[in-house]
Amino acid sequence: MDVGIGVIGAGVMGSDHARTLTDFTKGATLVAISDVDPDRAAAVGTTTQAKRVHPNGLALIEDPHVNAILIASPDSTHEELVLACLSAGKPVLCEKPLAPTTDGCLRIVAAEIATGKRLVQVGFMRRFDSGYIAMRSALRSGRFGVPLLMHCIHRNAIAPPWFDSGMLISNSAVHEIDVARWLLDDEFVSVTVFKCAAPSSGDLVDPQFIVLESRQGVLVDIEVFVNARYGYDVRAELVCEAGTVTLAPQPAVRLRCSGQETSGFADDWRAHFGAAYKTQLKSWVDSIRSGVPFGASAWDGYAATATAGACIEALRSSNTTAIQLQPRPEFYGPMR
Amino acid sequence: MDVGIGVIGAGVMGSDHARTLTDFTKGATLVAISDVDPDRAAAVGTTTQAKRVHPNGLALIEDPHVNAILIASPDSTHEELVLACLSAGKPVLCEKPLAPTTDGCLRIVAAEIATGKRLVQVGFMRRFDSGYIAMRSALRSGRFGVPLLMHCIHRNAIAPPWFDSGMLISNSAVHEIDVARWLLDDEFVSVTVFKCAAPSSGDLVDPQFIVLESRQGVLVDIEVFVNARYGYDVRAELVCEAGTVTLAPQPAVRLRCSGQETSGFADDWRAHFGAAYKTQLKSWVDSIRSGVPFGASAWDGYAATATAGACIEALRSSNTTAIQLQPRPEFYGPMR
Amino acid sequence: MDVGIGVIGAGVMGSDHARTLTDFTKGATLVAISDVDPDRAAAVGTTTQAKRVHPNGLALIEDPHVNAILIASPDSTHEELVLACLSAGKPVLCEKPLAPTTDGCLRIVAAEIATGKRLVQVGFMRRFDSGYIAMRSALRSGRFGVPLLMHCIHRNAIAPPWFDSGMLISNSAVHEIDVARWLLDDEFVSVTVFKCAAPSSGDLVDPQFIVLESRQGVLVDIEVFVNARYGYDVRAELVCEAGTVTLAPQPAVRLRCSGQETSGFADDWRAHFGAAYKTQLKSWVDSIRSGVPFGASAWDGYAATATAGACIEALRSSNTTAIQLQPRPEFYGPMR
Amino acid sequence: MDVGIGVIGAGVMGSDHARTLTDFTKGATLVAISDVDPDRAAAVGTTTQAKRVHPNGLALIEDPHVNAILIASPDSTHEELVLACLSAGKPVLCEKPLAPTTDGCLRIVAAEIATGKRLVQVGFMRRFDSGYIAMRSALRSGRFGVPLLMHCIHRNAIAPPWFDSGMLISNSAVHEIDVARWLLDDEFVSVTVFKCAAPSSGDLVDPQFIVLESRQGVLVDIEVFVNARYGYDVRAELVCEAGTVTLAPQPAVRLRCSGQETSGFADDWRAHFGAAYKTQLKSWVDSIRSGVPFGASAWDGYAATATAGACIEALRSSNTTAIQLQPRPEFYGPMR
């Protein structure tokens, strides 16, 4: 029996997920969609499996045909919706952030623990990217010794006009924060954020250069640059005692033309991480069917939000800022 | 309603397809499997959706739960099984070769035309590979002018001990023959095969170097080397008037260790073309549901077998050999 | 004491060599230059060390200040000038071809043998390129087993308007012929030349695809394409029993801009092989001082001209053509 | 007339320079060498042009056959020797550091200004590397907009046992400090140094991660890792408003063998920057002959030492440290 999925939010991410569920996610049937804009929800319904259109997320969560929920609505709605899923005892995959505040994340954590069951996954899709998986596997092989540094680059061609300096961290760099935690099985303890003088960026501090230090003493630096113009580009190099592991760009072809050898960049993160998004949904559905949780937990969602919050404070204060995390509940097991 | 699929053959390719259908092919339900070895068929049944196990392919084809058939049994059985699918009026995806002989292929073509409906697809999965698709798209863009040459490399780490000199062409180079026809919308008219002196290959002529000429005057050269030892490696460069398009290798990561920067090769074609196999099955199921045929047709299957046959003759005679194809039936439309 | 060098020919190649000798060749002093155009010779004299300007090559050869001669005049003059150098007992580096005809080459060989001393070097500069040297060294290491095939690509952005079909072979592909002989320590025994239909090339057969077979059974294929438009591009892959060795392009930087990652091509062979030309001259001067010959010999010059001649015959006849070389004189020692 | 060169110091760097001067530097004659170990000096004399062997650097400087001096003796001797060259009015190329202390550097600057003539060049050879030159040229083209960040990696396979934490900065990272100043035409104003927990490095803080901020607000980060084991590796990416420029590694060949595609690293900086060292010496000799100074000046030597000193203070204090440079004397002109 397929898992009946409801998607909350019919914007860019929600409609992408709806298509992926409809076309590629074996074991799942997309049964319902909702959006604050009912026409937008209905429009997604016509091009996907979602035949039940709900006026809001809470109604969708209560729909008995819906066995599991994917939340892709605005950040500010996440906490309420995830809590409703937990009340309903239904598995939920919530796009990052789990909640915009650490308090909100902790309320979700407490509610999940109260259910006695791991029901929440956070949509940190990079954990399903073949490059990061190969990097993690190389690290786990022991061949390279312990990790020492990780250099990360996160560039977008262009940011929406409403992007502010904090969003470079909470929306963009937060992916590096999560994937580094996952690669290293480690939490961060302090952060420094450097600004550079970019004449064209106005009030927006862009690019930013973030240096995080982990409990085990690994340094993770992140260039986040959301108006890099030339394209969407994500890079990482993990530096270990005996060698390094670097993500390899994966253009389909190389062209030689007009005096140059060229290869293209993806337009945005959806193209770049298209395969990872598919794998994430398939894995989520499999984990629902098997009852074995996988992917980023509510605790990971909390740690990412808390770490990003400290980065934003470091950006504002221009000082090295300590990152204080709550003790990790036993409920979430050891860091893998 | 899902398409009910039956897979004939539970060997390496058949069981791979069965897993892909079960885990990744939305819109399809794998309902049945058969194999000459009933235990092998039953074993695949336990790890996939295939709950109906048939003693042979013909029984599977007649099963009313089976709406469409995937043939992955030995080459010698293909003709009979495809003809049975046509008799039953059921769509069929047949692993290459469509049939080992041109006469067999032409009998299938005649039978398909007699049904009045395009029911046969041949499993030339490279047409679904992102690299070749990008190459074709670059060529169609007009930016590079007309095609002039195509350089192809097809290397396997190791061939099975029973591989003979003809199989380098009919099993391996046949993929380049098909994908070049598809890229160029062109048929080949003559071929020359060169041998080199490889001391370790015994009676097997390996590597071989094949030079094909197309109707439009494009030269396609193929190095096929099935005991290349170092790994599975497929390369191609399309050379046009104003530039070239090259398949880009796609390792997930690069490692720097022990004095070297390294990237790995796939072990074999299944890993290298894993995404293409998934896309092919999804596309086949979509084409069954839409009624719009896609992928390599029975005529493509015939042309590939006939061209490969001429290559084998050229290998044996050491002469340039003409390739004589039957006129293309209107039924199959123009070359795309 | 420096070697006093005279350069015959003040065209593109001659003036380049004059500058290299003046600025970079330790152990040499450029003392003289000549050209059919005395103004051109004088102009080179003003920007280089060459203070003695001669009206013709024979006068330069006789100049007692000239200890060694570099010939960069038109091909048709090479034989007479090299023979004059041999008569004068002076070492000579002759740009390829040694002579345009095999008979001319053999007359030089006979004259050199008569002097009892190796005085002639042919300007096959690729033997001094770090890429080919690394390829040869990898082959000699034994790690890759015996060579089986070599794939070569030789592309120019644009050819001069007076280039004819034979010159693609005698001026361009002849570099691949020489460097393959040197890499493999082997001679070629037969050749087939394929044409493709390039609508824009008029009477000029361009590109051409040449397949050579060596005595030891190695196949060497060469795409030569002198109006490839996009840039100067030379590639090679040597395929051996246990692995392959590929020339690595060497751009100084990679640019990411406007949706692309790009790297540039050299404009022409002089930029691409700039370091090889410098090394060749330094090595030649060192070999004059040490008395130990190095680089391509007169016999190599003969073999290259003879092989290129057979290629031209194969192009004209469209048949596989045998390559008949004279027996190698003991004077030139074994193939390295 | 050649410039007569004397080399002080016959260790690894001095003997390398002596060979380069002898074999490759047109316009120069290596006439003299000195070393504290007279046998070592004499040994270099036997394999190079240096026929005059002096017991110490001061004697060499006074030798009337010596027109210009290259200093490759221990750091602690640099100041005295450069001052002696200035007293003698002879041009000098001093290996970095110009002097180990900023006071020492400033004494040299004052002495040079007193001579009224630019006589001092510091051996920052990266300014002569084709990669950095192409990077600078791309930046100067204006196509990329203003610079924002520069990411630098400096890895050695293994450091000598006597390397201490400060030397990672003063001997290794100082190259990035100089080349970034030169690329950006900018000075640094503050620095932060991060340590990571490398279990195997004992007391040595290795790797270090240095973040410098320039007057114009450019951030330059440097990973310096002198026991990186896998090889010598120098990387840099310059990030600008509209795109980035990355140094391209330049292996001569790529090997495919044993399941991997591999390319090698240089053993050390001498191999990696071999061409840059040759170009630096040629350029120095040309600048002596022309009287037009080129390359890193004494002031650059001072700025590098002062900046490195602030980095070392930042490492020790774990605080962001201001970099206070003296005002730039008019004598040295504007930053290019």
mmCIF file of C-alpha atoms in Angstrom, chain A residues 109-223:
data_model
loop_
_atom_site.group_PDB
_atom_site.id
_atom_site.type_symbol
_atom_site.label_atom_id
_atom_site.label_comp_id
_atom_site.label_asym_id
_atom_site.label_seq_id
_atom_site.Cartn_x
_atom_site.Cartn_y
_atom_site.Cartn_z
ATOM 1 C CA VAL A 109 11.590 18.526 19.936
ATOM 2 C CA ALA A 110 9.687 18.320 23.215
ATOM 3 C CA ALA A 111 6.452 17.485 21.432
ATOM 4 C CA GLU A 112 8.120 14.773 19.354
ATOM 5 C CA ILE A 113 9.724 13.218 22.425
ATOM 6 C CA ALA A 114 6.286 13.258 24.073
ATOM 7 C CA THR A 115 4.889 11.148 21.213
ATOM 8 C CA GLY A 116 7.616 8.578 21.905
ATOM 9 C CA LYS A 117 8.243 8.222 18.190
ATOM 10 C CA ARG A 118 10.538 9.814 15.611
ATOM 11 C CA LEU A 119 8.078 11.471 13.249
ATOM 12 C CA VAL A 120 9.913 14.601 12.085
ATOM 13 C CA GLN A 121 12.460 14.907 9.285
ATOM 14 C CA VAL A 122 13.964 18.233 8.150
ATOM 15 C CA GLY A 123 14.536 18.791 4.430
ATOM 16 C CA PHE A 124 18.303 19.098 4.434
ATOM 17 C CA MET A 125 18.574 17.479 1.035
ATOM 18 C CA ARG A 126 22.353 17.674 0.757
ATOM 19 C CA ARG A 127 22.573 14.606 2.960
ATOM 20 C CA PHE A 128 21.189 12.766 -0.090
ATOM 21 C CA ASP A 129 23.609 14.249 -2.626
ATOM 22 C CA SER A 130 26.025 11.740 -4.129
ATOM 23 C CA GLY A 131 28.962 14.109 -3.671
ATOM 24 C CA TYR A 132 28.513 14.673 0.042
ATOM 25 C CA ILE A 133 27.723 10.984 0.517
ATOM 26 C CA ALA A 134 30.991 10.053 -1.202
ATOM 27 C CA MET A 135 32.801 12.623 0.937
ATOM 28 C CA ARG A 136 31.333 11.149 4.108
ATOM 29 C CA SER A 137 32.168 7.662 2.980
ATOM 30 C CA ALA A 138 35.772 8.653 2.242
ATOM 31 C CA LEU A 139 36.036 10.176 5.703
ATOM 32 C CA ARG A 140 34.529 7.078 7.340
ATOM 33 C CA SER A 141 36.968 4.850 5.431
ATOM 34 C CA GLY A 142 39.731 6.019 7.761
ATOM 35 C CA ARG A 143 42.103 6.352 4.826
ATOM 36 C CA PHE A 144 42.421 10.102 5.272
ATOM 37 C CA GLY A 145 42.803 10.259 9.072
ATOM 38 C CA VAL A 146 40.865 12.720 11.187
ATOM 39 C CA PRO A 147 39.257 15.810 9.651
ATOM 40 C CA LEU A 148 40.949 19.144 10.253
ATOM 41 C CA LEU A 149 39.265 21.757 8.092
ATOM 42 C CA MET A 150 36.423 22.046 5.657
ATOM 43 C CA HIS A 151 36.264 24.796 3.048
ATOM 44 C CA CYS A 152 32.777 25.540 1.740
ATOM 45 C CA ILE A 153 31.538 27.822 -0.994
ATOM 46 C CA HIS A 154 27.867 28.599 -1.509
ATOM 47 C CA ARG A 155 27.090 30.938 -4.385
ATOM 48 C CA ASN A 156 23.790 31.891 -5.949
ATOM 49 C CA ALA A 157 23.580 33.762 -9.226
ATOM 50 C CA ILE A 158 21.131 36.260 -7.804
ATOM 51 C CA ALA A 159 19.167 36.630 -4.580
ATOM 52 C CA PRO A 160 15.576 37.815 -4.360
ATOM 53 C CA PRO A 161 15.341 41.566 -3.656
ATOM 54 C CA TRP A 162 13.931 40.968 -0.185
ATOM 55 C CA PHE A 163 16.983 38.963 0.942
ATOM 56 C CA ASP A 164 18.591 40.502 4.055
ATOM 57 C CA SER A 165 21.959 39.913 5.660
ATOM 58 C CA GLY A 166 20.599 37.388 8.155
ATOM 59 C CA MET A 167 19.013 35.322 5.407
ATOM 60 C CA LEU A 168 22.398 34.653 3.826
ATOM 61 C CA ILE A 169 23.010 32.654 6.978
ATOM 62 C CA SER A 170 19.599 31.270 7.870
ATOM 63 C CA ASN A 171 18.576 30.390 4.306
ATOM 64 C CA SER A 172 21.835 29.692 2.527
ATOM 65 C CA ALA A 173 24.753 28.948 4.879
ATOM 66 C CA VAL A 174 22.454 26.834 7.036
ATOM 67 C CA HIS A 175 22.848 24.079 4.431
ATOM 68 C CA GLU A 176 26.600 24.056 4.981
ATOM 69 C CA ILE A 177 26.027 24.111 8.740
ATOM 70 C CA ASP A 178 23.848 21.024 8.570
ATOM 71 C CA VAL A 179 25.917 19.070 6.093
ATOM 72 C CA ALA A 180 29.143 19.782 7.987
ATOM 73 C CA ARG A 181 27.546 18.599 11.259
ATOM 74 C CA TRP A 182 26.458 15.441 9.472
ATOM 75 C CA LEU A 183 29.791 14.829 7.759
ATOM 76 C CA LEU A 184 31.763 15.388 10.934
ATOM 77 C CA ASP A 185 29.313 14.000 13.534
ATOM 78 C CA ASP A 186 30.140 17.089 15.478
ATOM 79 C CA GLU A 187 28.587 20.305 16.806
ATOM 80 C CA PHE A 188 29.958 23.820 16.501
ATOM 81 C CA VAL A 189 31.089 25.788 19.532
ATOM 82 C CA SER A 190 32.009 29.209 18.172
ATOM 83 C CA VAL A 191 31.791 31.345 15.095
ATOM 84 C CA THR A 192 33.337 34.464 13.569
ATOM 85 C CA VAL A 193 31.831 36.239 10.575
ATOM 86 C CA PHE A 194 33.886 38.478 8.288
ATOM 87 C CA LYS A 195 32.469 41.083 5.937
ATOM 88 C CA CYS A 196 34.081 42.331 2.800
ATOM 89 C CA ALA A 197 33.492 45.592 1.021
ATOM 90 C CA ALA A 198 31.264 44.781 -1.942
ATOM 91 C CA PRO A 199 30.360 48.110 -3.500
ATOM 92 C CA SER A 200 27.305 46.812 -5.319
ATOM 93 C CA SER A 201 25.557 45.082 -2.471
ATOM 94 C CA GLY A 202 24.103 48.128 -0.682
ATOM 95 C CA ASP A 203 22.846 47.334 2.815
ATOM 96 C CA LEU A 204 23.072 43.627 2.207
ATOM 97 C CA VAL A 205 26.255 42.132 3.637
ATOM 98 C CA ASP A 206 27.101 39.914 0.693
ATOM 99 C CA PRO A 207 29.384 38.000 0.441
ATOM 100 C CA GLN A 208 30.002 36.900 4.015
ATOM 101 C CA PHE A 209 32.826 34.724 5.224
ATOM 102 C CA ILE A 210 31.984 32.524 8.179
ATOM 103 C CA VAL A 211 34.489 30.562 10.278
ATOM 104 C CA LEU A 212 33.055 27.939 12.623
ATOM 105 C CA GLU A 213 34.933 25.859 15.141
ATOM 106 C CA SER A 214 33.668 22.445 16.198
ATOM 107 C CA ARG A 215 33.873 20.653 19.540
ATOM 108 C CA GLN A 216 36.550 18.366 18.137
ATOM 109 C CA GLY A 217 38.517 21.329 16.871
ATOM 110 C CA VAL A 218 37.625 21.178 13.183
ATOM 111 C CA LEU A 219 37.456 24.548 11.409
ATOM 112 C CA VAL A 220 34.700 24.992 8.841
ATOM 113 C CA ASP A 221 34.825 28.109 6.700
ATOM 114 C CA ILE A 222 31.943 29.136 4.472
ATOM 115 C CA GLU A 223 31.885 31.758 1.767
#
